[in-house]
mmCIF file of C-alpha atoms and ligand atoms in Angstrom:
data_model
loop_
_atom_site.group_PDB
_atom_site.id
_atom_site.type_symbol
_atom_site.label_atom_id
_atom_site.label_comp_id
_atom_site.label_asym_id
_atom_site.label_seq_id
_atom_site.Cartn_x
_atom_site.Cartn_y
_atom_site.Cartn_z
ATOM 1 C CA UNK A 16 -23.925 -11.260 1.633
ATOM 2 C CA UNK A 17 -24.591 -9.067 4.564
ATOM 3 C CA UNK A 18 -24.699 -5.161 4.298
ATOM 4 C CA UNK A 19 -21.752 -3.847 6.168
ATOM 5 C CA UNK A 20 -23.179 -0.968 8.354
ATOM 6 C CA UNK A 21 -19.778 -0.046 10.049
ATOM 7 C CA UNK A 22 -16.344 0.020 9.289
ATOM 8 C CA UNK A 23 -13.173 0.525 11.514
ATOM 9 C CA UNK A 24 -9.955 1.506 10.219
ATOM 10 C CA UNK A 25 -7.289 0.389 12.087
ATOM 11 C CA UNK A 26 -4.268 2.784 11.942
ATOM 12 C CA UNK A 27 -4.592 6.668 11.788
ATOM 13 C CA UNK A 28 -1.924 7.745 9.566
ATOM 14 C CA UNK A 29 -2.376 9.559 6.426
ATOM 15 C CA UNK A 30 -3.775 6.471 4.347
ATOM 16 C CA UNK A 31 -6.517 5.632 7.458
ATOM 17 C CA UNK A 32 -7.337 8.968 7.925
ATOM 18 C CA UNK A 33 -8.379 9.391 4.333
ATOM 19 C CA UNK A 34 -10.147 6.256 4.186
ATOM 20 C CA UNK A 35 -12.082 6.981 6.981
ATOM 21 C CA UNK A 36 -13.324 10.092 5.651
ATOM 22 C CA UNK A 37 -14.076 7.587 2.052
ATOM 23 C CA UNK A 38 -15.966 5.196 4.431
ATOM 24 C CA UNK A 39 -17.850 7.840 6.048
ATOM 25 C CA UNK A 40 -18.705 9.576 2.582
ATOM 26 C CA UNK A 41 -19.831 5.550 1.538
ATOM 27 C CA UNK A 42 -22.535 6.246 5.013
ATOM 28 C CA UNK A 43 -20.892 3.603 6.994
ATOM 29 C CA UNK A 44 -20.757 4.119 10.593
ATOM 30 C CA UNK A 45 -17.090 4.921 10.993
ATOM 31 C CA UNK A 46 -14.247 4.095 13.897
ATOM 32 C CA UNK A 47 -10.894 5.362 13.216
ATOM 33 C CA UNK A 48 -8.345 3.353 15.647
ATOM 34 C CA UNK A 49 -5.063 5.262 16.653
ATOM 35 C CA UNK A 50 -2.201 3.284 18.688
ATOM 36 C CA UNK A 51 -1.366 6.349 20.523
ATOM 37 C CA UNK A 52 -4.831 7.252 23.504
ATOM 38 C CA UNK A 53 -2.999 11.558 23.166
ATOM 39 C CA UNK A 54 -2.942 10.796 19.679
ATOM 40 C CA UNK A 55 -6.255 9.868 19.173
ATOM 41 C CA UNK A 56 -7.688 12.321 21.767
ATOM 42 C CA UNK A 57 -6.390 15.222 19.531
ATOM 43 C CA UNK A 58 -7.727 14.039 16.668
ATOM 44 C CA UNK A 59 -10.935 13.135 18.204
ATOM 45 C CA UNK A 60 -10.966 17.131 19.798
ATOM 46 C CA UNK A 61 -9.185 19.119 16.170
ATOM 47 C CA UNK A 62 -10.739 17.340 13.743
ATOM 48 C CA UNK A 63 -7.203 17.053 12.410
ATOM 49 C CA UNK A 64 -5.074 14.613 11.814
ATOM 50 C CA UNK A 65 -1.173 16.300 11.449
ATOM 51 C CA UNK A 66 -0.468 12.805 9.402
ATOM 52 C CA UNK A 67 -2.863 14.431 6.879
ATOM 53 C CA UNK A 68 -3.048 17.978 7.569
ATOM 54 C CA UNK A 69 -5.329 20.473 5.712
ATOM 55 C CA UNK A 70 -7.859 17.413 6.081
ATOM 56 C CA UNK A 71 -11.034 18.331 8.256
ATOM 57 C CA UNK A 72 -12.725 14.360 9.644
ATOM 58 C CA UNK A 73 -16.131 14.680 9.497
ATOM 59 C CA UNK A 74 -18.245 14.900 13.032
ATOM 60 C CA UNK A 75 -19.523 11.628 12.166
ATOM 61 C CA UNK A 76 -16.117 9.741 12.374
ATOM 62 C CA UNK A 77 -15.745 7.974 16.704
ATOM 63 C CA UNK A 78 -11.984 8.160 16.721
ATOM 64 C CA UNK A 79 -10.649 5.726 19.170
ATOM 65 C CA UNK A 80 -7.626 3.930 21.336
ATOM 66 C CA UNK A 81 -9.934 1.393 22.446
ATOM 67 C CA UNK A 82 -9.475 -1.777 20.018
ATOM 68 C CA UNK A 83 -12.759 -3.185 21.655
ATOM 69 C CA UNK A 84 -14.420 -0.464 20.326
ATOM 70 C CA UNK A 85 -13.100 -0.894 16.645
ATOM 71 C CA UNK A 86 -13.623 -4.466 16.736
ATOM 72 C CA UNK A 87 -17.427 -4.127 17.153
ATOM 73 C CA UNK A 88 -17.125 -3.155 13.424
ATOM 74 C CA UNK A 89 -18.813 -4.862 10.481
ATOM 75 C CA UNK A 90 -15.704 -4.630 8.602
ATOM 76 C CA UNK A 91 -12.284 -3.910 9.359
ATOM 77 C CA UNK A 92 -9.366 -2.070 7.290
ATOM 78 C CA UNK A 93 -5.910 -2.204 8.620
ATOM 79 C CA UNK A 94 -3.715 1.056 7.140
ATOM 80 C CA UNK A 95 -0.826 0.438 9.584
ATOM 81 C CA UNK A 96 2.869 0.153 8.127
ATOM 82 C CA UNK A 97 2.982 -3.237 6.328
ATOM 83 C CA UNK A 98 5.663 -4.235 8.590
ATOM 84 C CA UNK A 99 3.218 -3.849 11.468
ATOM 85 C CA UNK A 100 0.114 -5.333 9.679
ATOM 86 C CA UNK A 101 0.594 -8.607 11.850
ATOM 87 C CA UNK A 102 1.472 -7.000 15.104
ATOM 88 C CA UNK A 103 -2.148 -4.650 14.549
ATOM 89 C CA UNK A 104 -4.079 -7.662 13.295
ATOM 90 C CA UNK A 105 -2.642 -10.505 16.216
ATOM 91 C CA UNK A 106 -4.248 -7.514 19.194
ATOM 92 C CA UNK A 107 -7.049 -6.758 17.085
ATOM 93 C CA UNK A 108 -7.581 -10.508 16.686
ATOM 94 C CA UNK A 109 -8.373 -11.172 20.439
ATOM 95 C CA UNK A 110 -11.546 -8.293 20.763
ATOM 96 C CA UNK A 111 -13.383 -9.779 17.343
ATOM 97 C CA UNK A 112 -16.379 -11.372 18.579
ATOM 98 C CA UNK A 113 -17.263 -12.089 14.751
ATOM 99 C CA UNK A 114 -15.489 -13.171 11.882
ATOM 100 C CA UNK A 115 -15.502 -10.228 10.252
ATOM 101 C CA UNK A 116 -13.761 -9.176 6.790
ATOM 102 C CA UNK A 117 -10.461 -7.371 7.492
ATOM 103 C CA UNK A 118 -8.562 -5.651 4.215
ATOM 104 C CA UNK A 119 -5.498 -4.804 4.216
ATOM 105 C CA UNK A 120 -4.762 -1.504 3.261
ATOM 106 C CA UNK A 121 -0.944 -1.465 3.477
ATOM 107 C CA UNK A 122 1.214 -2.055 0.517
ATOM 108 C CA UNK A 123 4.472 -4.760 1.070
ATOM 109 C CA UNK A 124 5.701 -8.117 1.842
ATOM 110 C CA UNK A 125 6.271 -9.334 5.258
ATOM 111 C CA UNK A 126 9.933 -9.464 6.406
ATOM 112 C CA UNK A 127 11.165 -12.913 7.096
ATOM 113 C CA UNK A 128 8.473 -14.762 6.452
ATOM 114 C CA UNK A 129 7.770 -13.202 2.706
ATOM 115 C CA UNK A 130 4.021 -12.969 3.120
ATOM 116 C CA UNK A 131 1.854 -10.973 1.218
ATOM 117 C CA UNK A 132 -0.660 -9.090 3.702
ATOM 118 C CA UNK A 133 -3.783 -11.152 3.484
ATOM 119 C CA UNK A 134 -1.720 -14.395 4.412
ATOM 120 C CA UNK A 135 -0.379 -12.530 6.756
ATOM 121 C CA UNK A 136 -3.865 -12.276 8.007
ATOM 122 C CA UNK A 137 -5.119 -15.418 6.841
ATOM 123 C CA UNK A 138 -2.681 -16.129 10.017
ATOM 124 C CA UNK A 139 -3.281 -13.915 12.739
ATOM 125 C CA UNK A 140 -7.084 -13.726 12.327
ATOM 126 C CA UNK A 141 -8.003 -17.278 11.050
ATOM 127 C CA UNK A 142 -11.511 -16.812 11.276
ATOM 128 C CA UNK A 143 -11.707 -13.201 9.358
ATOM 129 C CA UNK A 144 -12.016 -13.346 5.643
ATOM 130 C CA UNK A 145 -9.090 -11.441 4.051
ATOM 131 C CA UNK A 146 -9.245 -8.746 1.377
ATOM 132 C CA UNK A 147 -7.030 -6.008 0.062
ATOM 133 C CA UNK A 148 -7.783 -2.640 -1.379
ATOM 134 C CA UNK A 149 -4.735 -1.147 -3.466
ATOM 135 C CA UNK A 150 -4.531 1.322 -6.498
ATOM 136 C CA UNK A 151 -3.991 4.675 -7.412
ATOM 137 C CA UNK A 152 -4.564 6.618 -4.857
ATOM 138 C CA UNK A 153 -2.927 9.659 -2.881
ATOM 139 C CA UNK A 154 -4.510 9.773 0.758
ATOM 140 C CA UNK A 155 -4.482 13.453 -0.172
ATOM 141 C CA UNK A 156 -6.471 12.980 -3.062
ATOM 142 C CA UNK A 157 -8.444 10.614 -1.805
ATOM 143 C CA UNK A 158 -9.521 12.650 1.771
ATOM 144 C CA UNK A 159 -10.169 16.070 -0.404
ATOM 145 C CA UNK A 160 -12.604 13.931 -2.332
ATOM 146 C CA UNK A 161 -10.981 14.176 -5.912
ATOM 147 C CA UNK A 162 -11.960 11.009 -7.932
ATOM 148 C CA UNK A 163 -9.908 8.036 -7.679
ATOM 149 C CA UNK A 164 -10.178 4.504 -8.776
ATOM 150 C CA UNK A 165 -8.657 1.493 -6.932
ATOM 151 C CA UNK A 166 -8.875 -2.224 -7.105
ATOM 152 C CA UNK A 167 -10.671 -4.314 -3.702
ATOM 153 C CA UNK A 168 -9.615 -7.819 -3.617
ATOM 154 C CA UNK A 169 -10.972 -11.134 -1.817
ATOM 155 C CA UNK A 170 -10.892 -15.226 -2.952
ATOM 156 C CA UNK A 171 -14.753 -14.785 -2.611
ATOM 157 C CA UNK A 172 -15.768 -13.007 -5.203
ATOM 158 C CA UNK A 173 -19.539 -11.817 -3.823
ATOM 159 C CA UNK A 174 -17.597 -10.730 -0.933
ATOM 160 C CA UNK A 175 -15.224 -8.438 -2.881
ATOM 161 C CA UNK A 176 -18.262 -7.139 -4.671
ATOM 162 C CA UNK A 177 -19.586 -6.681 -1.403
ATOM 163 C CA UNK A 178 -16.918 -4.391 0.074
ATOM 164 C CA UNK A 179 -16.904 -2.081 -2.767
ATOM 165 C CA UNK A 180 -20.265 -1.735 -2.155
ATOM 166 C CA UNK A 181 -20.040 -0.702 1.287
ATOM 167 C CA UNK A 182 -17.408 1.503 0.485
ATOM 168 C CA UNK A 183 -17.689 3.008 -3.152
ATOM 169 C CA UNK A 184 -18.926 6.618 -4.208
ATOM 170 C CA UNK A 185 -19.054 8.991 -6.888
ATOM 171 C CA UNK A 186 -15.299 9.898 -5.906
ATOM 172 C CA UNK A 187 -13.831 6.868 -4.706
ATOM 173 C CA UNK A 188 -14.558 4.054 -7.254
ATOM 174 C CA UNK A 189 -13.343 0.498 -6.232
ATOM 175 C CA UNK A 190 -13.495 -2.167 -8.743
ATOM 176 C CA UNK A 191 -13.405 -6.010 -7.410
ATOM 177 C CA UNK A 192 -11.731 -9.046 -8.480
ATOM 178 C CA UNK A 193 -10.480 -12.280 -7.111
ATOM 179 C CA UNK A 194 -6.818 -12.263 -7.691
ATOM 180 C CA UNK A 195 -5.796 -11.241 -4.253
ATOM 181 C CA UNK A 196 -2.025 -11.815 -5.270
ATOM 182 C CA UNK A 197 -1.944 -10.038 -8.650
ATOM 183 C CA UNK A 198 -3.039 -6.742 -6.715
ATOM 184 C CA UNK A 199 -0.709 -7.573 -3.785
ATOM 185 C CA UNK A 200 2.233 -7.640 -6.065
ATOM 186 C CA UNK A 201 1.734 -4.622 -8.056
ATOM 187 C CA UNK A 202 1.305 -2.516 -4.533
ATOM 188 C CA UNK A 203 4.236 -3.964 -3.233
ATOM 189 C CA UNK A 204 6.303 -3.492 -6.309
ATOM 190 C CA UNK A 205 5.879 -0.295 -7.589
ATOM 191 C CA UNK A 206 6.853 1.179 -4.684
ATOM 192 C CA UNK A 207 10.188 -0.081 -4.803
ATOM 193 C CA UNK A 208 10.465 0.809 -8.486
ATOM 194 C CA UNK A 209 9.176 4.624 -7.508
ATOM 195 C CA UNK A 210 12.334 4.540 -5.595
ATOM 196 C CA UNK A 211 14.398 3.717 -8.686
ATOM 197 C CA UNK A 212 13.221 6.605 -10.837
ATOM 198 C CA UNK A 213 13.223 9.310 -8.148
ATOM 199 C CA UNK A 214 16.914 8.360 -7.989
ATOM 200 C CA UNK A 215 17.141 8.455 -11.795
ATOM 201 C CA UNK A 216 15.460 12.111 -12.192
ATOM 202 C CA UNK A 217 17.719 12.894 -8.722
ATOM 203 C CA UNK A 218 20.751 12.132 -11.007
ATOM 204 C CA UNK A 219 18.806 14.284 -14.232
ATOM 205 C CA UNK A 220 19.259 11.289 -16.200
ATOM 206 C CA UNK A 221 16.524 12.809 -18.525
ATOM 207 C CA UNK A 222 12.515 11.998 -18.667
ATOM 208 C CA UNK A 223 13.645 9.652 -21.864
ATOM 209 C CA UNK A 224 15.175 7.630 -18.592
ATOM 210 C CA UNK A 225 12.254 8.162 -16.536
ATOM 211 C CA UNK A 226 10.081 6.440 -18.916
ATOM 212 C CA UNK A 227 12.792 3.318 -19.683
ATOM 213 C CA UNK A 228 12.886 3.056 -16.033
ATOM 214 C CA UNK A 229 8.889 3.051 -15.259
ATOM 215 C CA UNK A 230 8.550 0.740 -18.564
ATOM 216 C CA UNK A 231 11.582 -1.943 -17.639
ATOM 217 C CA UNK A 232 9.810 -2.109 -13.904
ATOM 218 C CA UNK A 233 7.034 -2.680 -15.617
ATOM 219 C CA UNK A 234 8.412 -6.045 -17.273
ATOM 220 C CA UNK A 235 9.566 -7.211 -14.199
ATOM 221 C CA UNK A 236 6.797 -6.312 -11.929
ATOM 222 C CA UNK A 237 5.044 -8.811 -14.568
ATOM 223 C CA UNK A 238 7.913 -11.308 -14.765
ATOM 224 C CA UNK A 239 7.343 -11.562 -10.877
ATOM 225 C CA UNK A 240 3.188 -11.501 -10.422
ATOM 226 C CA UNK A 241 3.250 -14.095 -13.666
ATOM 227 C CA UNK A 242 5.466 -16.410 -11.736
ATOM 228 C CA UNK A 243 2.909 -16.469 -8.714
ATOM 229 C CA UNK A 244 0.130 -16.520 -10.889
ATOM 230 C CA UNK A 245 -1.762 -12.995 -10.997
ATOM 231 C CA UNK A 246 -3.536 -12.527 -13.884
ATOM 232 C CA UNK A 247 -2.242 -10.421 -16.961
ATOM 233 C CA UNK A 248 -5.713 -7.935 -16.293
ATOM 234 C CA UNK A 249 -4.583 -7.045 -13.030
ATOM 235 C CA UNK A 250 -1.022 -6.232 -13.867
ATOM 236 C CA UNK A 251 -2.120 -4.015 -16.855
ATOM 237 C CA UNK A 252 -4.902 -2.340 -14.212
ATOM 238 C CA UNK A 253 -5.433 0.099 -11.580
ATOM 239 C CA UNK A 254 -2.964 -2.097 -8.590
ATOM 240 C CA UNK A 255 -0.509 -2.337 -10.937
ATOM 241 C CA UNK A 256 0.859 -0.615 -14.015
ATOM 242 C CA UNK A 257 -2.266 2.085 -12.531
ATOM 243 C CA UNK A 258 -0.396 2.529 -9.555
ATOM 244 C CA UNK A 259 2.956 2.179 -11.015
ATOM 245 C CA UNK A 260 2.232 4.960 -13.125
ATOM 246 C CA UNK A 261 1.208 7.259 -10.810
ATOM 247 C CA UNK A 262 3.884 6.926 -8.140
ATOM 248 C CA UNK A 263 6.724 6.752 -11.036
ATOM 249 C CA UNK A 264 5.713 9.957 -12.081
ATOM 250 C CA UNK A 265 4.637 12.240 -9.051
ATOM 251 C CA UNK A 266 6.439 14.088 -6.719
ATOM 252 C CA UNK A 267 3.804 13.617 -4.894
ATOM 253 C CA UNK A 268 4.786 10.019 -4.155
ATOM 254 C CA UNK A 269 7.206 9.567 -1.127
ATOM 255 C CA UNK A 270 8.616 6.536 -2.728
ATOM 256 C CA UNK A 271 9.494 9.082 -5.690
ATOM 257 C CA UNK A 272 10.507 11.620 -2.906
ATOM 258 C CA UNK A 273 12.744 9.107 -1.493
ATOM 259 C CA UNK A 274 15.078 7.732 -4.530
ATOM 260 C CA UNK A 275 14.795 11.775 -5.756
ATOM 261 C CA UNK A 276 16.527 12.717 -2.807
ATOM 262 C CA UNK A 277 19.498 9.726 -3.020
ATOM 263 C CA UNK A 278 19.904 10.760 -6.584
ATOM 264 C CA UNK A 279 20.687 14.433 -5.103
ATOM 265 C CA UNK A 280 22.590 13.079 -3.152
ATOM 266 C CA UNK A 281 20.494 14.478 -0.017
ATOM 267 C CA UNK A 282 18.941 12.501 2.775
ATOM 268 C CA UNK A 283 15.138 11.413 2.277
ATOM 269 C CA UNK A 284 12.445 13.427 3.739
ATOM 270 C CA UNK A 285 12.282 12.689 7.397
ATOM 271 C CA UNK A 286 9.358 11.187 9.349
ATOM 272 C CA UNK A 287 8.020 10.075 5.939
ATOM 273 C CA UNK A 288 6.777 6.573 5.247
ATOM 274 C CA UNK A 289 8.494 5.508 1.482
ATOM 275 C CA UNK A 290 7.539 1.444 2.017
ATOM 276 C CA UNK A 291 9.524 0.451 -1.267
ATOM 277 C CA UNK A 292 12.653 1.324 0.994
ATOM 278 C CA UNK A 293 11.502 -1.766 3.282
ATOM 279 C CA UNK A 294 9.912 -3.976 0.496
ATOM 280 C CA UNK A 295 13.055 -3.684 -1.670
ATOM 281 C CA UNK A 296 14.877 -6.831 0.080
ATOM 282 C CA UNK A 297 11.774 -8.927 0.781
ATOM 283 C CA UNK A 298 10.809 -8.792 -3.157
ATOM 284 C CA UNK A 299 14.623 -9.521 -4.187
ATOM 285 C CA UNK A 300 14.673 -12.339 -1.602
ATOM 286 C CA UNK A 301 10.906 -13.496 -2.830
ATOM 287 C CA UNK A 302 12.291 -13.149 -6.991
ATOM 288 C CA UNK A 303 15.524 -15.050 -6.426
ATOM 289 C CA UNK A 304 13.703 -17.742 -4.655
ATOM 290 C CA UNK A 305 11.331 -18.111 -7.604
ATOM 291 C CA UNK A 306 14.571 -17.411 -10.213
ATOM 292 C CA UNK A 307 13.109 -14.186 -11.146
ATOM 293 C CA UNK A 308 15.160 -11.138 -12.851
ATOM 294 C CA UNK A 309 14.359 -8.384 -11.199
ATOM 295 C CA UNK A 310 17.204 -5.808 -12.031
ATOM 296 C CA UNK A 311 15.887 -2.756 -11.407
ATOM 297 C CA UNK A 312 14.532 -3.662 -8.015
ATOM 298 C CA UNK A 313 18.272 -5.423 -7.228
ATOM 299 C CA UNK A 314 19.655 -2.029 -8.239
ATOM 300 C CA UNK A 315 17.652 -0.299 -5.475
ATOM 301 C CA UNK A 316 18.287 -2.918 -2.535
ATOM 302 C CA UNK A 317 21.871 -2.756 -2.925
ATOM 303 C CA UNK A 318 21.796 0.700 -3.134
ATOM 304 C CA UNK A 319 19.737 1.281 0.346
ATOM 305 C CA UNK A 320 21.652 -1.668 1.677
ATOM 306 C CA UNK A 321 24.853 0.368 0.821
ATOM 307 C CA UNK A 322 26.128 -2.817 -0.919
ATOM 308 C CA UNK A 323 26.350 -0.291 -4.226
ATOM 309 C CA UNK A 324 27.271 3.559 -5.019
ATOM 310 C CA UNK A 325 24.070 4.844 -7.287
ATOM 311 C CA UNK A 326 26.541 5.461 -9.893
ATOM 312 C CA UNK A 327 27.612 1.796 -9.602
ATOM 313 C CA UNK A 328 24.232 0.721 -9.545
ATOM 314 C CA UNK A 329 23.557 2.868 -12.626
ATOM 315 C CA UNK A 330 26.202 1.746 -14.572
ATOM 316 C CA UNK A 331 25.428 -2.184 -13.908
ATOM 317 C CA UNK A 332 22.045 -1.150 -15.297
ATOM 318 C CA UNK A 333 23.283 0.032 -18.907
ATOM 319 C CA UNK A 334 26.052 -2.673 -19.316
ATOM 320 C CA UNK A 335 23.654 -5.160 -18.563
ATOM 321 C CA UNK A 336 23.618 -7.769 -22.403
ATOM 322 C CA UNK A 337 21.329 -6.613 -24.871
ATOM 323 C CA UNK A 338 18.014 -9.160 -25.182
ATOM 324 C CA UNK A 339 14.981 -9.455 -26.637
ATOM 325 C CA UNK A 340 11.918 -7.334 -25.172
ATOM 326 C CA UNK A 341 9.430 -9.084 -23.009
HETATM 327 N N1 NDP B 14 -0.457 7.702 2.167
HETATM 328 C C1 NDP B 14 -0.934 7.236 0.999
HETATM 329 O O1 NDP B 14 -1.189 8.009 0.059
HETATM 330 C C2 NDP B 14 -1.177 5.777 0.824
HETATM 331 C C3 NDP B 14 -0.613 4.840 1.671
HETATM 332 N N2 NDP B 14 -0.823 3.514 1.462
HETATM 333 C C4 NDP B 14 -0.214 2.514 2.316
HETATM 334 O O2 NDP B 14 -0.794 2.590 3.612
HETATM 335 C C5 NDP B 14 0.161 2.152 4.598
HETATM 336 C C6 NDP B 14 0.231 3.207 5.698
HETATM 337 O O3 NDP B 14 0.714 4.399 5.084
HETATM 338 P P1 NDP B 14 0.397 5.856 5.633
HETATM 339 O O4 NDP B 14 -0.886 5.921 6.354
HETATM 340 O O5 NDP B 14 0.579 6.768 4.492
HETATM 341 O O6 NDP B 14 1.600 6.054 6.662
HETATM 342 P P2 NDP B 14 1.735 7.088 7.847
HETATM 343 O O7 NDP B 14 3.169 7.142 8.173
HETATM 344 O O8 NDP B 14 1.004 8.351 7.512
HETATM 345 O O9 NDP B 14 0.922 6.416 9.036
HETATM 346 C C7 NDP B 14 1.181 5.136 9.525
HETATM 347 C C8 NDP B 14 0.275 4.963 10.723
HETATM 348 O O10 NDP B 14 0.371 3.648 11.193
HETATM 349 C C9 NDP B 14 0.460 3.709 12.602
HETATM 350 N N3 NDP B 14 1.160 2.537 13.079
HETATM 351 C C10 NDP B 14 2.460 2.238 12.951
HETATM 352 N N4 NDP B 14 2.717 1.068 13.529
HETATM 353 C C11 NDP B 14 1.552 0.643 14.032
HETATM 354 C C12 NDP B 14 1.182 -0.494 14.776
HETATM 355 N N5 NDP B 14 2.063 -1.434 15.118
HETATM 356 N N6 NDP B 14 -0.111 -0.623 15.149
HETATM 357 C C13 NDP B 14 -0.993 0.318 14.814
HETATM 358 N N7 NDP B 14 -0.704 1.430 14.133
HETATM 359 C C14 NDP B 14 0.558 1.575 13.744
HETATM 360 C C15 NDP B 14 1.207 4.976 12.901
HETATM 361 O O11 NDP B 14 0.930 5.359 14.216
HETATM 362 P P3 NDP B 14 1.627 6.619 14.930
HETATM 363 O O12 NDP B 14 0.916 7.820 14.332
HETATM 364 O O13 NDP B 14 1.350 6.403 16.357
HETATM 365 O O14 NDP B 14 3.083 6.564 14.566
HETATM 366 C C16 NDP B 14 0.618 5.903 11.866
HETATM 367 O O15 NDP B 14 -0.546 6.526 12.339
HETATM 368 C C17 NDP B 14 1.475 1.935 3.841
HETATM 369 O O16 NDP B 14 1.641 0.573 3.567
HETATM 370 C C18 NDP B 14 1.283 2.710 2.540
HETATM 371 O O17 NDP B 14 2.017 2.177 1.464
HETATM 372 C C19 NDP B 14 -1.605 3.062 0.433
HETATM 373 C C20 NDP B 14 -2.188 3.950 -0.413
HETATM 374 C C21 NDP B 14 -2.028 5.379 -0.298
HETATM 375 O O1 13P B 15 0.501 4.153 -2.725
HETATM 376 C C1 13P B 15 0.413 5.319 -2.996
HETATM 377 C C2 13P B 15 -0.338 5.834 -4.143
HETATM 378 O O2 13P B 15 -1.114 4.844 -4.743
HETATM 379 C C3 13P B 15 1.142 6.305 -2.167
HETATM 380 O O3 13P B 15 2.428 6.391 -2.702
HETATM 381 P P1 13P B 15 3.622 6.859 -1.781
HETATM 382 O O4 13P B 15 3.614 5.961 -0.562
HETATM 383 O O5 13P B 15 4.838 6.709 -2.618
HETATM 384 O O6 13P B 15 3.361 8.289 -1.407
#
């Protein structure tokens, strides 16, 4: 497997912001790729990012509009929306000039079609070898260099090994596997489920609650990545009940922020990205279709879809039949 010298990150939000600065730690060569030319230009000139403020980029970091540029790369990671995954990989698609590995670095399902985000690759960029990197991990956290531990998946399992490689360190410690759709699941999942307990300790339904909650989206998080055949190690690690745990249980978490602010009864925190709020119907669509209970997740779609009150919602929850635990 070749060494990957440079990496481009396409999509300078919080999440490629901070893995920029991991990628640059790692001693790649490092092109940060914003939509927006002012956007870019400001970061490129302040050495801030206001997606990620209190975050200097290092001098080393090219920060670019030009795609052609980031598409010279060795290796690509796309940290756009995952609702715009396909959109950023289709233009990126036309400048590769290699077939180059491109993770995905966003945590969903695809609208409409419900694709996880390496087949949504595996369509736009046919030639590029897909991979996805999910865990753990507040870009906050992450950029400021505290240690973190994630999970890097590709089919090919020298070429996961690979990418953690080219971007591991002391502080940011990726561990590989091959089951691409166990991690995919657990990212796309938990977010939604973050969403349910902020609304729960919104409502002070008690920490006693909070843990039920986490624990019950736990079973169906499972219920669901056991159906499309993830493996039991991956659920039980860092993209799954990992990252479950940490976004059930910190306000840190704009999923959390999100359902805590419905359970207030207050609107969400503007201009902040909470992706369970758009991965909610895909994954109730995607566990009906496979005749999967997913209660907890059904609870939040029909309350963001306005189809239920939270109290409602709440109530459904505890009258559901009592049944064996699995
Ligand atoms: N923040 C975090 O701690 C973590 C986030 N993630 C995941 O990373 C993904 C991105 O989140 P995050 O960075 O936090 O979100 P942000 O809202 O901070 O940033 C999203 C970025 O994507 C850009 N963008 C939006 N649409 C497109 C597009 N069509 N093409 C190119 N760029 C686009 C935006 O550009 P513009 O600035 O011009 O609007 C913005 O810079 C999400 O799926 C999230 O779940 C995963 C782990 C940790
Ligand atoms: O994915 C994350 C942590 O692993 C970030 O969580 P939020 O998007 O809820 O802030």
């Amino acid at each position: 497997m070749t060494a990957f010298r440079s990496v481009a990150v396409i999509g300078a939000g919080a999440w490629g912001t901070a893995l920029a600065t991991v990628a640059a730690r790692a001693g790649r060569n490092v092109t940060l790729w914003a939509r927006n030319s002012e956007h870019a230009a400001r970061i490129a000139s302040t050495r801030d990012n206001p997606r990620l403020p209190g975050v200097r980029l290092a001098p080393e970091i090219v920060v670019t509009h030009e795609l052609a540029e980031a598409a010279r790369a060795d290796m690509v990671l796309i940290a756009t929306p995952a609702q715009h995954l396909r959109g950023a990989v289709n233009m990126l698609a036309s400048h590769l000039t290699k077939p180059v590995p491109i993770v995905a670095c966003a945590k969903g399902i695809e609208h409409g079609t419900h694709k996880f985000m390496t087949d949504v690759i595996a369509e736009a960029a046919p030639h590029a070898p897909p991979a996805i990197l999910s865990g753990p991990s507040f870009a906050d956290d992450v950029a400021r260099g505290l240690p973190t531990a994630v999970t890097l998946a590709a089919k090919d399992e020298a070429l996961a090994s690979a990418l953690v490689q080219a971007l591991g360190s002391a502080t940011f410690r990726p561990y590989h596997t091959t089951d691409v759709r166990g991690v995919e699941i657990g990212g796309a999942a938990k977010n939604v489920l973050a969403i349910a307990v902020g609304i729960a300790v919104g409502r002070k339904l008690g920490a006693s609650a909070q843990a039920a909650l986490t624990t019950r989206g736990f079973a169906e998080l499972t219920r669901l990545g056991r159906a499309l055949g993830a493996r039991g190690e991956t659920l039980t690690g860092l993209s799954g009940l990992g990252d479950l745990i940490l976004t059930c249980s910190s306000p840190q978490s704009r999923n959390l922020a999100h359902g805590l602010a419905l359970g207030r009864g207050e609107q969400p925190p503007a201009g902040k990205l909470a992706e369970g709020e758009f991965t909610a119907p895909v994954l109730i669509e995607l566990a009906a279709s496979h005749n999967i209970e997913m209660p907890v997740s059904e609870a939040v779609a029909s309350i963001l879809s306005g189809r239920s009150t939270i109290d409602a919602a709440i109530s459904g929850l505890l009258t559901r039949p009592f049944k064996a635990e699995e």
